[in-house]
Short mmCIF file of C-alpha atoms and ligand atoms in Angstrom, two decimals:
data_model
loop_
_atom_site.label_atom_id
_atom_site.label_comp_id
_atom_site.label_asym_id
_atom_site.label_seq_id
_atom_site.Cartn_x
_atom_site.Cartn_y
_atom_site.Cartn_z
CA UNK A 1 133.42 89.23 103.90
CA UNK A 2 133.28 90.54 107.55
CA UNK A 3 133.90 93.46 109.42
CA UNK A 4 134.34 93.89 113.01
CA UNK A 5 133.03 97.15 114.36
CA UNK A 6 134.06 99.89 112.56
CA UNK A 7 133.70 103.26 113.78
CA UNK A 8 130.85 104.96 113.23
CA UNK A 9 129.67 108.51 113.96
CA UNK A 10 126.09 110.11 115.32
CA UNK A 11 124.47 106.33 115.00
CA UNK A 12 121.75 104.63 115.88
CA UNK A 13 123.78 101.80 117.56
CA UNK A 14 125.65 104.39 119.61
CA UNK A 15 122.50 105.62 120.87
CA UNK A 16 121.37 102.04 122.08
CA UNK A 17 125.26 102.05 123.26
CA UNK A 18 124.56 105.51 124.94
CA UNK A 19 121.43 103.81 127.37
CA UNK A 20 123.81 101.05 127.90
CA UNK A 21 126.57 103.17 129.69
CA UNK A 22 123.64 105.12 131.37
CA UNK A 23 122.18 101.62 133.06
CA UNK A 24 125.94 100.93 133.86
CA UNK A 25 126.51 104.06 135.58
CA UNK A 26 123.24 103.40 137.78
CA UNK A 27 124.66 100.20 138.27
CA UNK A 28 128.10 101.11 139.18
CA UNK A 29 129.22 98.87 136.46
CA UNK A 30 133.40 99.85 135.33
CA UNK A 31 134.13 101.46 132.52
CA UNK A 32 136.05 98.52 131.10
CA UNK A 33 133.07 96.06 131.89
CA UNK A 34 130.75 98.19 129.62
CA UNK A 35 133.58 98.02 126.93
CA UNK A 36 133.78 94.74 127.00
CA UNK A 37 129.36 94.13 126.73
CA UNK A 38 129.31 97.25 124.10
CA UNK A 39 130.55 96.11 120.64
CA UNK A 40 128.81 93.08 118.36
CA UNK A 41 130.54 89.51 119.18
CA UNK A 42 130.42 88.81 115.39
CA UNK A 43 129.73 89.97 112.31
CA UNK A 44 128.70 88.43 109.50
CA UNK A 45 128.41 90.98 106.16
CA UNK A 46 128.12 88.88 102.72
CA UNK A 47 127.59 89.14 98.84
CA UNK A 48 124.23 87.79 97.58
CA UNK A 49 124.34 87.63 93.68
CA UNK A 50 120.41 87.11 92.46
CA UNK A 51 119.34 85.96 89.22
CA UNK A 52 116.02 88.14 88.67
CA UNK A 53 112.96 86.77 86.82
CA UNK A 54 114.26 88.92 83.50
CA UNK A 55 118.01 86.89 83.77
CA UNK A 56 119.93 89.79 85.12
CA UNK A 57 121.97 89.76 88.18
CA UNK A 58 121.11 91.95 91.59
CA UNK A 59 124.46 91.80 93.79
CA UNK A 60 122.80 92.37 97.41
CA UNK A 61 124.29 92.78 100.85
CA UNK A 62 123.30 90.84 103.65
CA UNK A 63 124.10 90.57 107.14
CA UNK A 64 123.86 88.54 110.26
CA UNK A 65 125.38 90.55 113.35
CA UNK A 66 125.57 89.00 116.49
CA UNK A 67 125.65 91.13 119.35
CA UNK A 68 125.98 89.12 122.53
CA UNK A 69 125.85 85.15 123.31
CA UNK A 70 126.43 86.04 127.25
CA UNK A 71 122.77 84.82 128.22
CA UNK A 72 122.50 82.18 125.58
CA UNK A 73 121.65 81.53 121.84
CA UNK A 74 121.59 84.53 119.65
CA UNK A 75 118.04 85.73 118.70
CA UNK A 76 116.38 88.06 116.44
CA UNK A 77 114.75 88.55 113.29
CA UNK A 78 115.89 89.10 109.21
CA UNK A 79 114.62 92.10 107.30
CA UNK A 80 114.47 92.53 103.96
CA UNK A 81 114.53 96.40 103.44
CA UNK A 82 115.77 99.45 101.15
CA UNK A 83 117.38 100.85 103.95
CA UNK A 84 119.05 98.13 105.70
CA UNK A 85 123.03 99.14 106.90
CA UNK A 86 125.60 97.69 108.81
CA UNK A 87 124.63 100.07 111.60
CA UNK A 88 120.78 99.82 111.67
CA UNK A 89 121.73 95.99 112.35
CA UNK A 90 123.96 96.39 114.93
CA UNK A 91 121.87 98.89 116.83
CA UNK A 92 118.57 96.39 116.28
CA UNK A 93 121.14 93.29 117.05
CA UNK A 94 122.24 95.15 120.56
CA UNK A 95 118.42 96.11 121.14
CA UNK A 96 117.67 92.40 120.88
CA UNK A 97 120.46 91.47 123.86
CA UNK A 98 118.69 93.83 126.07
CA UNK A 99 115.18 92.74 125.02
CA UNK A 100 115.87 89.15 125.85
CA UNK A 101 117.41 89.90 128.92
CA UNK A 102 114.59 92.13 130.51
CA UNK A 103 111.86 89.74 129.89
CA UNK A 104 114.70 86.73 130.97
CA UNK A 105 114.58 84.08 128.61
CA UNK A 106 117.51 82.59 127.42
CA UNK A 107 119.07 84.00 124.20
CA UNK A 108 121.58 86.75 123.61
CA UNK A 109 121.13 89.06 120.47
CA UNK A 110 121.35 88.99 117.05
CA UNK A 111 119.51 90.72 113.61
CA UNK A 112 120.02 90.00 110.16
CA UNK A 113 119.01 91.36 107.04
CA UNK A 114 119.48 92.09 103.14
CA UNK A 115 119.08 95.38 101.99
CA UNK A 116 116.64 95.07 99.19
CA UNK A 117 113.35 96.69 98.41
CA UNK A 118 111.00 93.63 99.21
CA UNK A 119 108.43 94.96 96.66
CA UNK A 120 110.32 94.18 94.58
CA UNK A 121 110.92 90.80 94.76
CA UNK A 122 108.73 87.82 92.84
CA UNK A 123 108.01 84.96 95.18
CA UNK A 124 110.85 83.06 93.85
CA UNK A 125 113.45 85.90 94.18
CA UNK A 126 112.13 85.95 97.46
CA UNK A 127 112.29 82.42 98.42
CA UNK A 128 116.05 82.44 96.69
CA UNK A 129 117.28 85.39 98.16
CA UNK A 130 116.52 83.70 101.97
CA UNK A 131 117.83 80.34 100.69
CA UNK A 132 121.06 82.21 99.65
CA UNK A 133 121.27 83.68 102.92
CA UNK A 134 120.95 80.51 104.62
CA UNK A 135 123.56 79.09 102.53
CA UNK A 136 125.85 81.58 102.83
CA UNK A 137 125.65 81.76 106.98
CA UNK A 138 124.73 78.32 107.80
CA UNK A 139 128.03 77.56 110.07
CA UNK A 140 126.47 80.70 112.66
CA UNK A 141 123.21 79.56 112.65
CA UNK A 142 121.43 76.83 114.27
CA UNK A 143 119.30 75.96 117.30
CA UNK A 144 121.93 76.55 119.72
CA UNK A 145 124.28 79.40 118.02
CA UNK A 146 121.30 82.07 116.62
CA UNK A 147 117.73 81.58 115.60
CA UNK A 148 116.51 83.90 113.06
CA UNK A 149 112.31 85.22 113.46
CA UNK A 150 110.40 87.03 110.78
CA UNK A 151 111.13 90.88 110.55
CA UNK A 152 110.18 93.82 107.97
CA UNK A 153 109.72 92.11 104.77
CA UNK A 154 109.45 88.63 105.83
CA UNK A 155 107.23 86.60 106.41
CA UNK A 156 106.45 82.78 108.31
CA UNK A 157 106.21 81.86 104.47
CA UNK A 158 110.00 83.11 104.50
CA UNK A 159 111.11 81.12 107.58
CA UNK A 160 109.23 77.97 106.61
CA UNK A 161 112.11 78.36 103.44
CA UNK A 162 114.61 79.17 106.09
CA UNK A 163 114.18 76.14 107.97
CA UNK A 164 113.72 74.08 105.05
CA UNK A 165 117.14 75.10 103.54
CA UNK A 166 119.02 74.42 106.91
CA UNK A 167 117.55 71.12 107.39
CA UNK A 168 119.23 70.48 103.75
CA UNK A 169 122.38 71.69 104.97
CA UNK A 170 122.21 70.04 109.05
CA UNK A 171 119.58 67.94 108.86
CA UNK A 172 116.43 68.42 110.85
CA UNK A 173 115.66 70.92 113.09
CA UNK A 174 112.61 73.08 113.53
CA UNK A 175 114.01 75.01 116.18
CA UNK A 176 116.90 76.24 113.76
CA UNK A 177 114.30 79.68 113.31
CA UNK A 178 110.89 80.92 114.92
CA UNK A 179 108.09 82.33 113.58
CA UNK A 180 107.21 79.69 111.12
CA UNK A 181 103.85 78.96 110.24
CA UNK A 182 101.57 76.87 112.68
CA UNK A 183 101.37 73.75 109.98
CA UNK A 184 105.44 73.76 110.27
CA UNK A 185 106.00 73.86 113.34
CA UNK A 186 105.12 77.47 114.21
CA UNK A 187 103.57 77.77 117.83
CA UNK A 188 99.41 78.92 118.24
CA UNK A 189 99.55 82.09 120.00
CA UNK A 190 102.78 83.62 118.70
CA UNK A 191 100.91 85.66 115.82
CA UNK A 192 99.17 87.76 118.19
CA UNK A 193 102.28 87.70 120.83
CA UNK A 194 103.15 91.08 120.45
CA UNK A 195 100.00 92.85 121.09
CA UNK A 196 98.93 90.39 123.55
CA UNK A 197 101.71 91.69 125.38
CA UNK A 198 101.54 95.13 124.87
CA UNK A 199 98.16 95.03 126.87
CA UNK A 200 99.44 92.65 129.75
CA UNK A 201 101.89 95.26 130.80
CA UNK A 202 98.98 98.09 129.97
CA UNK A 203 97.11 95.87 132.59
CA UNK A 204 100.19 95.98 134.78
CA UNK A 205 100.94 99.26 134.56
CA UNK A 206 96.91 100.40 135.51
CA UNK A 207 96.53 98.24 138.39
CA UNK A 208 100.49 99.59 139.82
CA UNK A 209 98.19 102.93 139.49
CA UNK A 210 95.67 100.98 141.17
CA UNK A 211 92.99 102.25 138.70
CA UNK A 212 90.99 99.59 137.51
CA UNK A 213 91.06 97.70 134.30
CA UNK A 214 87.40 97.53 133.51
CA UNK A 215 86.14 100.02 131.01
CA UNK A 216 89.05 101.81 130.77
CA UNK A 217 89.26 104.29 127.65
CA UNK A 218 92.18 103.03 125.21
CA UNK A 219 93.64 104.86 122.05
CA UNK A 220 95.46 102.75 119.28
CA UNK A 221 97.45 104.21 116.52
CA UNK A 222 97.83 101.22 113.58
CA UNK A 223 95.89 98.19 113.10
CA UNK A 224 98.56 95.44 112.02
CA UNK A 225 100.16 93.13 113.45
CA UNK A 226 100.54 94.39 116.72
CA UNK A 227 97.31 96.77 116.58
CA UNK A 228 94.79 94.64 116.05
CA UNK A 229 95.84 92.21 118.32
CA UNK A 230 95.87 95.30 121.24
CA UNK A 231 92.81 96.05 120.21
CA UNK A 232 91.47 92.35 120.88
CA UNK A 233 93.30 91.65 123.95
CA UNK A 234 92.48 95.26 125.00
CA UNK A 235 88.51 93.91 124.73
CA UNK A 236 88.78 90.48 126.44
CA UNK A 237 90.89 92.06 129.77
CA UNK A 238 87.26 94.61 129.96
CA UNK A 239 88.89 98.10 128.48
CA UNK A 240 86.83 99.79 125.87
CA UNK A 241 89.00 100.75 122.60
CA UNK A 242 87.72 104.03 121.59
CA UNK A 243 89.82 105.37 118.68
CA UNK A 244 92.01 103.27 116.05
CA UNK A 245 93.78 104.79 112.96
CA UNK A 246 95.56 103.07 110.15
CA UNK A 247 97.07 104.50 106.63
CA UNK A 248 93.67 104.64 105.48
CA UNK A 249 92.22 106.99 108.57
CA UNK A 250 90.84 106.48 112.01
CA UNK A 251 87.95 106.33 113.94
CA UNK A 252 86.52 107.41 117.39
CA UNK A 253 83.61 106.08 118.64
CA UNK A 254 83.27 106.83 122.96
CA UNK A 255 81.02 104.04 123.51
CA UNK A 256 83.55 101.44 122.44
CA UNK A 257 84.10 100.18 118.66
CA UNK A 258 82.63 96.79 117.75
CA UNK A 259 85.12 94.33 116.14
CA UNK A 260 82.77 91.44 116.49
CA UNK A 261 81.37 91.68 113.06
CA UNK A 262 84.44 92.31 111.02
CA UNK A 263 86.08 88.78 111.52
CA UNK A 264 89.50 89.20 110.17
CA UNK A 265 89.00 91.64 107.73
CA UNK A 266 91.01 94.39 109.82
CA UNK A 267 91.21 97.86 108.13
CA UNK A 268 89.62 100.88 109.45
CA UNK A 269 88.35 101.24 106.34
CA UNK A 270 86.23 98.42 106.70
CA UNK A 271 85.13 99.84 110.20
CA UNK A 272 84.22 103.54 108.12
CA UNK A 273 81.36 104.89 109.78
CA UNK A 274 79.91 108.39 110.99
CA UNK A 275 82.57 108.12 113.37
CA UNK A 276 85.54 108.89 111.57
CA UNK A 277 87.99 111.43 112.79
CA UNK A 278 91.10 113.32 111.12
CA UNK A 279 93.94 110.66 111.96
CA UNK A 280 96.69 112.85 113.21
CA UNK A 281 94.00 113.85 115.86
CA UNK A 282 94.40 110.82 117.64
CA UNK A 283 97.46 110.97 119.41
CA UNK A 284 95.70 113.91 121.26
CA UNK A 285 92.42 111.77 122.16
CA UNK A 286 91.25 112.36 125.66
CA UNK A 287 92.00 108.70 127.12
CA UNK A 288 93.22 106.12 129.79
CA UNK A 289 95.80 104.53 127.74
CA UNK A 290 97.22 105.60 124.62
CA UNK A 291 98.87 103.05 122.26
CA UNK A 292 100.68 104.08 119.43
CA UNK A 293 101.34 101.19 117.23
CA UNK A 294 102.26 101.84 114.15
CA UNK A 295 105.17 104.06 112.65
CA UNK A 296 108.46 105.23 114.94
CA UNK A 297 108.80 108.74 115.86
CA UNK A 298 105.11 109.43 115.58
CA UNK A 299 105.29 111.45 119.76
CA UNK A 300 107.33 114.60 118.73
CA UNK A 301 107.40 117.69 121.21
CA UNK A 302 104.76 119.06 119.21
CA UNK A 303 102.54 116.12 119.99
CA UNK A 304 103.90 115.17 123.35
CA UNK A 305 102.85 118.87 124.72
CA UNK A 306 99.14 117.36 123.58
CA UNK A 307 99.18 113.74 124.49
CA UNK A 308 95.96 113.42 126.34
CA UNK A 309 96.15 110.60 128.44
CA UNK A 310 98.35 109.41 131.78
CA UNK A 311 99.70 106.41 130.61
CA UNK A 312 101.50 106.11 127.06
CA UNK A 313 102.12 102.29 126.12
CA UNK A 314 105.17 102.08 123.08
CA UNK A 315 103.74 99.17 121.32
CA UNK A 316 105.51 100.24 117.84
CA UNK A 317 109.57 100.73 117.94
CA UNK A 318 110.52 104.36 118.99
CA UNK A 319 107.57 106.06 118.44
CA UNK A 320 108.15 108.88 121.26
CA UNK A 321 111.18 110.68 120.08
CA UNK A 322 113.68 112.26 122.42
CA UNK A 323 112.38 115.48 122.56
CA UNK A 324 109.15 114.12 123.15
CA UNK A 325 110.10 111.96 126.02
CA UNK A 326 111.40 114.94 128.13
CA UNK A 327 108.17 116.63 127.43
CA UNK A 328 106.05 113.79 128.41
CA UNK A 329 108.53 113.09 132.06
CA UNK A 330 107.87 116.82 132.68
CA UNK A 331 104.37 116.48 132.34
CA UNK A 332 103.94 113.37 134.26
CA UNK A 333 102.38 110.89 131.82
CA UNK A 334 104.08 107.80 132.50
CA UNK A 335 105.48 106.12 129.60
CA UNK A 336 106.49 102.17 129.33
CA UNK A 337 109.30 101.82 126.54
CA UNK A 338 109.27 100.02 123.75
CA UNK A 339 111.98 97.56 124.80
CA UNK A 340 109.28 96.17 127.31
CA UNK A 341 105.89 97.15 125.97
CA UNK A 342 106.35 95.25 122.39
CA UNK A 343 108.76 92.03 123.74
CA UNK A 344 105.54 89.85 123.57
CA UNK A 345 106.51 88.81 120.15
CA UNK A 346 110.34 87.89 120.97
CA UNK A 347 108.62 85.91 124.26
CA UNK A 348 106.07 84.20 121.89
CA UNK A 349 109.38 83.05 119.93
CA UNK A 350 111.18 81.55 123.08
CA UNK A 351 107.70 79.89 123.67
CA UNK A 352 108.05 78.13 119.75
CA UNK A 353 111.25 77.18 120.21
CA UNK A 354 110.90 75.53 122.82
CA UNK A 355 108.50 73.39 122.05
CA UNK A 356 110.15 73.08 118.99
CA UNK A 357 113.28 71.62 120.95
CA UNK A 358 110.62 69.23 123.38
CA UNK A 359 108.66 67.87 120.37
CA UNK A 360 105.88 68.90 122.57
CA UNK A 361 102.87 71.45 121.53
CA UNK A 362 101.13 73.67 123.59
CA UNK A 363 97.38 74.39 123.50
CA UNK A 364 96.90 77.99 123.28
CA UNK A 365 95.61 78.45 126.65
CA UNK A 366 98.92 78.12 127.79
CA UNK A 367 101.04 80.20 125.49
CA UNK A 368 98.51 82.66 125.92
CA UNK A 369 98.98 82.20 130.58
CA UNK A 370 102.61 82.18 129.92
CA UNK A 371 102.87 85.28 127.65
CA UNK A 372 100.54 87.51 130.60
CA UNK A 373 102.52 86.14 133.62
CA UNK A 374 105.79 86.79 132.07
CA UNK A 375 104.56 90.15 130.54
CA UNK A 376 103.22 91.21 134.00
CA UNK A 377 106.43 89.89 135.87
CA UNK A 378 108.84 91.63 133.62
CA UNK A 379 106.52 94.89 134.40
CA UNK A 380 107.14 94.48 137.93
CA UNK A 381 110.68 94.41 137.81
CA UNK A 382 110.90 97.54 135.59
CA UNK A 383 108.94 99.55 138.08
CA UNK A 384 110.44 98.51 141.02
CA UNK A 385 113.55 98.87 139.95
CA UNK A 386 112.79 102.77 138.84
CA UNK A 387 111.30 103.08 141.81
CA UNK A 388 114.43 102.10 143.60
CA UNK A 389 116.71 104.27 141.82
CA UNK A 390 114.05 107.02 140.79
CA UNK A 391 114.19 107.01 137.15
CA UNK A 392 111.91 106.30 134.38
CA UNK A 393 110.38 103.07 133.46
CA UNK A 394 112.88 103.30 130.22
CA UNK A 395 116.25 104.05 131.98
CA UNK A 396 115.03 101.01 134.58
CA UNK A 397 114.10 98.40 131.94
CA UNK A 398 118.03 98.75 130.47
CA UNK A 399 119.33 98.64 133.96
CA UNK A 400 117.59 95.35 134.49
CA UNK A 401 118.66 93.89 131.27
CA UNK A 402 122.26 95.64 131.78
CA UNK A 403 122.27 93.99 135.22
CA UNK A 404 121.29 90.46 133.87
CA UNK A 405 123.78 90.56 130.62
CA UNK A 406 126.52 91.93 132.88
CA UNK A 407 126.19 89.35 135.27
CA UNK A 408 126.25 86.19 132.82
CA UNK A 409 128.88 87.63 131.31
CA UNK A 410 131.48 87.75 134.64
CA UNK A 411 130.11 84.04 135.73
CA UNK A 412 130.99 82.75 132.24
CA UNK A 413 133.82 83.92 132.31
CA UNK A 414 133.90 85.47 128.59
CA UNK A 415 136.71 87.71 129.69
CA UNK A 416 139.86 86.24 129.25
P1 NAD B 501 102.17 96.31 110.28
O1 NAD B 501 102.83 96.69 109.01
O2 NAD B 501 101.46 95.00 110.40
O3 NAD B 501 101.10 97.45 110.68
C1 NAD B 501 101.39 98.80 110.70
C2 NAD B 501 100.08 99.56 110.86
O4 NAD B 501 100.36 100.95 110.93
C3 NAD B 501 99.10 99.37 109.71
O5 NAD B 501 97.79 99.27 110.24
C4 NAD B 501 99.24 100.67 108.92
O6 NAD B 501 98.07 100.99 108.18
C5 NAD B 501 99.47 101.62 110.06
N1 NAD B 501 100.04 102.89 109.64
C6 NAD B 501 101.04 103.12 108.77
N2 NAD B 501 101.21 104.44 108.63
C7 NAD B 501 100.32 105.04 109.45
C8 NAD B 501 100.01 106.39 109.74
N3 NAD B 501 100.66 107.40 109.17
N4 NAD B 501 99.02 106.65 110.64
C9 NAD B 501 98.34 105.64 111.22
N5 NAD B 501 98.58 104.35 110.97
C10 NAD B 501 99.56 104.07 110.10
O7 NAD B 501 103.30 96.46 111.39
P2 NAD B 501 103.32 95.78 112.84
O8 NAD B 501 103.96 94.46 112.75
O9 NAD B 501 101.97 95.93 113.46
O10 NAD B 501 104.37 96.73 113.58
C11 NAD B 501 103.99 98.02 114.08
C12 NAD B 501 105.14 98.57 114.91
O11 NAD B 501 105.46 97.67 115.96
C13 NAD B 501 106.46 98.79 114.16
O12 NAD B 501 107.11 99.88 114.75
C14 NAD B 501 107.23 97.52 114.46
O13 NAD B 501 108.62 97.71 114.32
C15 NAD B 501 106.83 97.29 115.89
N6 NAD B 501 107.00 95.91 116.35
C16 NAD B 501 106.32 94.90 115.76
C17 NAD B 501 106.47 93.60 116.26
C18 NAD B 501 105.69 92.45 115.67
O14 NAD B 501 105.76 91.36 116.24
N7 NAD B 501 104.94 92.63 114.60
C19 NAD B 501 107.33 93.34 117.33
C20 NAD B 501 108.02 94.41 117.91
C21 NAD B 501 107.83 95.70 117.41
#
């Protein structure tokens, strides 16, 4: 089954659309142009009939959209969620175009997904439900059509079957999907891409304010994934991480929290001390740098009229809403978007697959130089570019990627 770009009302893919025709304004880009870049190349919706464990059947929906090939492969991750929809994936599939173009690596955009409560799921429901997928979508997949990464609900576990299934199908290929794990060809360093990167531009952005790095105060909401990894690269560039939350509560502690005896064992609950604060003060912490990395829409206008600190760092996705935005412009903290701030992990993925493709594997070192160069250059371009046309970091980074995607797309000649 497929559909191609159905009409939909109030969505969250017009609202990626929306910052698209904004960036092409700036840019002086036609109307018909931004037509043209707009809607999903292909789309991909299918049936996904699953035997459970207890012999019945589940008949689930997945998809594979594919917004733009202009600059490349297609690239982005499969989520297995309760709420996935055919326009959640397009907006997230657009998102990914513009991610991969600002930070310049060579992919378009894609997302996929099933909806499905992934609680749900034993391991082998799991493992058959991303084998079916597979199946099902093999002929748009591959190294050099769309690479799949993990996403909510999955896993490297769920790419290693991934990859396994399309080399049954095409033979061979590691580079078919990233994020597997590092005994299957998974790349050292990508794990803690994401929050690796959110501090390089953090680093960026404090030395374009020419404040210095060392012992700066920084204020992280969530320790997973992309937390806890802030929180470490945070420590080895010099700043001091004061306050962390989780689901389970946060802490505060001015003199700097100590991670060096809690090994991997990341919870704040593990970290409970005297310290402890009420979590939903934390997005009001006096600080530097405030990171919130955990949930979207966290920065309303109630908490953006308290936000405490100059520089606001969008490690998680969305988690300043509109309202809050305005409020935050008016009051002059500077905040770098989301579409920027957490690419480290798509970045780390380019880094896999390409030494996937060279049979060649980096030491860490050097995914780890790569990732804070690129990080730091992409930085750069944002704020120059909303310095030269005086908007905000966020407008800039989709005019850069707008810019890029456009461009690609005339040389190529995909209009015909
Ligand atoms: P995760 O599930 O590993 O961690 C989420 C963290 O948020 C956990 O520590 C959890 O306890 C905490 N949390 C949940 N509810 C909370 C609350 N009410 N208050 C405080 N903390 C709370 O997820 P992740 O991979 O770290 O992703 C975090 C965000 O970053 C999400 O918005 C995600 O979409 C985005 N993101 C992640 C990646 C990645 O590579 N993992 C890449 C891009 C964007």
């Amino acid at each position: 089954m497929s559909t191609l770009n159905e009409k939909v009302e109030a969505s969250a893919f017009e609202e990626v659309n929306q910052r698209v025709r904004v960036a092409a304004d700036v840019l002086g880009i036609s109307s018909e142009i931004v037509s043209a870049i707009v809607p999903c190349e292909r789309e991909v919706v299918v049936s996904l009939p699953l035997r459970r464990d207890d012999g019945s059947i589940d008949v689930l929906t997945g998809y594979r959209i594919q917004h733009s090939s202009a600059r490349g492969p297609r690239k982005g991750g499969i989520r297995f969620h309760e709420h996935v929809n055919l326009d959640e994936v397009r907006a997230l599939a657009s998102l990914m175009t513009w991610k991969t173009a600002l930070l310049d690596v060579p992919f378009g955009g894609a997302k996929g997904g099933v909806t499905v409560d992934p609680r749900t799921l034993s391991v082998r429901e799991h493992e058959e439900l991303i084998r079916r997928w597979t199946r099902t979508i093999v002929h748009v997949l591959g190294p050099h059509r769309d690479i799949p990464a993990p996403d909510m609900g999955t896993t490297a576990q769920t790419m290693a079957w991934l990859m396994d299934e399309y080399h049954r199908l095409e033979g061979f290929q590691p580079a078919c999907v990233t994020g597997k794990p590092v005994a299957l060809f998974g790349a050292p360093g990508r794990e803690e891409a994401t929050g690796r990167g959110v501090i390089g531009v953090a680093v960026a952005a404090l030395e374009r304010r020419k404040q210095s790095v060392k012992g700066v105060n920084v204020v992280i909401q969530g320790f997973g994934n992309v937390g806890r990894f802030a929180a470490l690269a945070a420590i080895e560039a010099g700043m001091k991480v004061i306050a962390i939350s989780d689901i389970t509560g946060a802490i505060h502690q001015q003199r700097g929290i100590d991670f060096s005896d809690i090994a991997d064992k990341f919870t704040v609950a593990s970290l409970r001390s005297k310290n402890e604060i009420d979590p939903a003060s934390i997005l009001s912490l006096e600080a530097d740098v405030l990171i919130p990395a955990a949930l979207g829409g966290v920065v309303t206008d109630e908490i953006a009229a308290k936000v405490n600190a100059p520089l606001l760092i969008e490690a998680a996705n969305q988690p300043v809403t509109a309202g809050g935005d305005a409020i935050l412009r008016a009051r002059g903290i500077e905040v770098v978007p989301d579409i920027l701030a957490n690419a480290g992990g798509v970045l780390g993925s380019y880094f896999e697959w390409t030494q996937n493709i060279q049979e060649f594997r980096w030491p860490i070192s050097r995914f780890r130089d790569e990732l804070d160069a690129r990080m730091a250059g992409a930085f750069k371009t944002v704020a120059d570019t909303a310095s030269e046309h005086d908007c905000s970091l966020r407008d800039a980074a989709f005019v850069v990627a707008v810019g890029r995607v456009v461009e690609s797309f005339l040389l190529r000649g995909q209009v015909v």
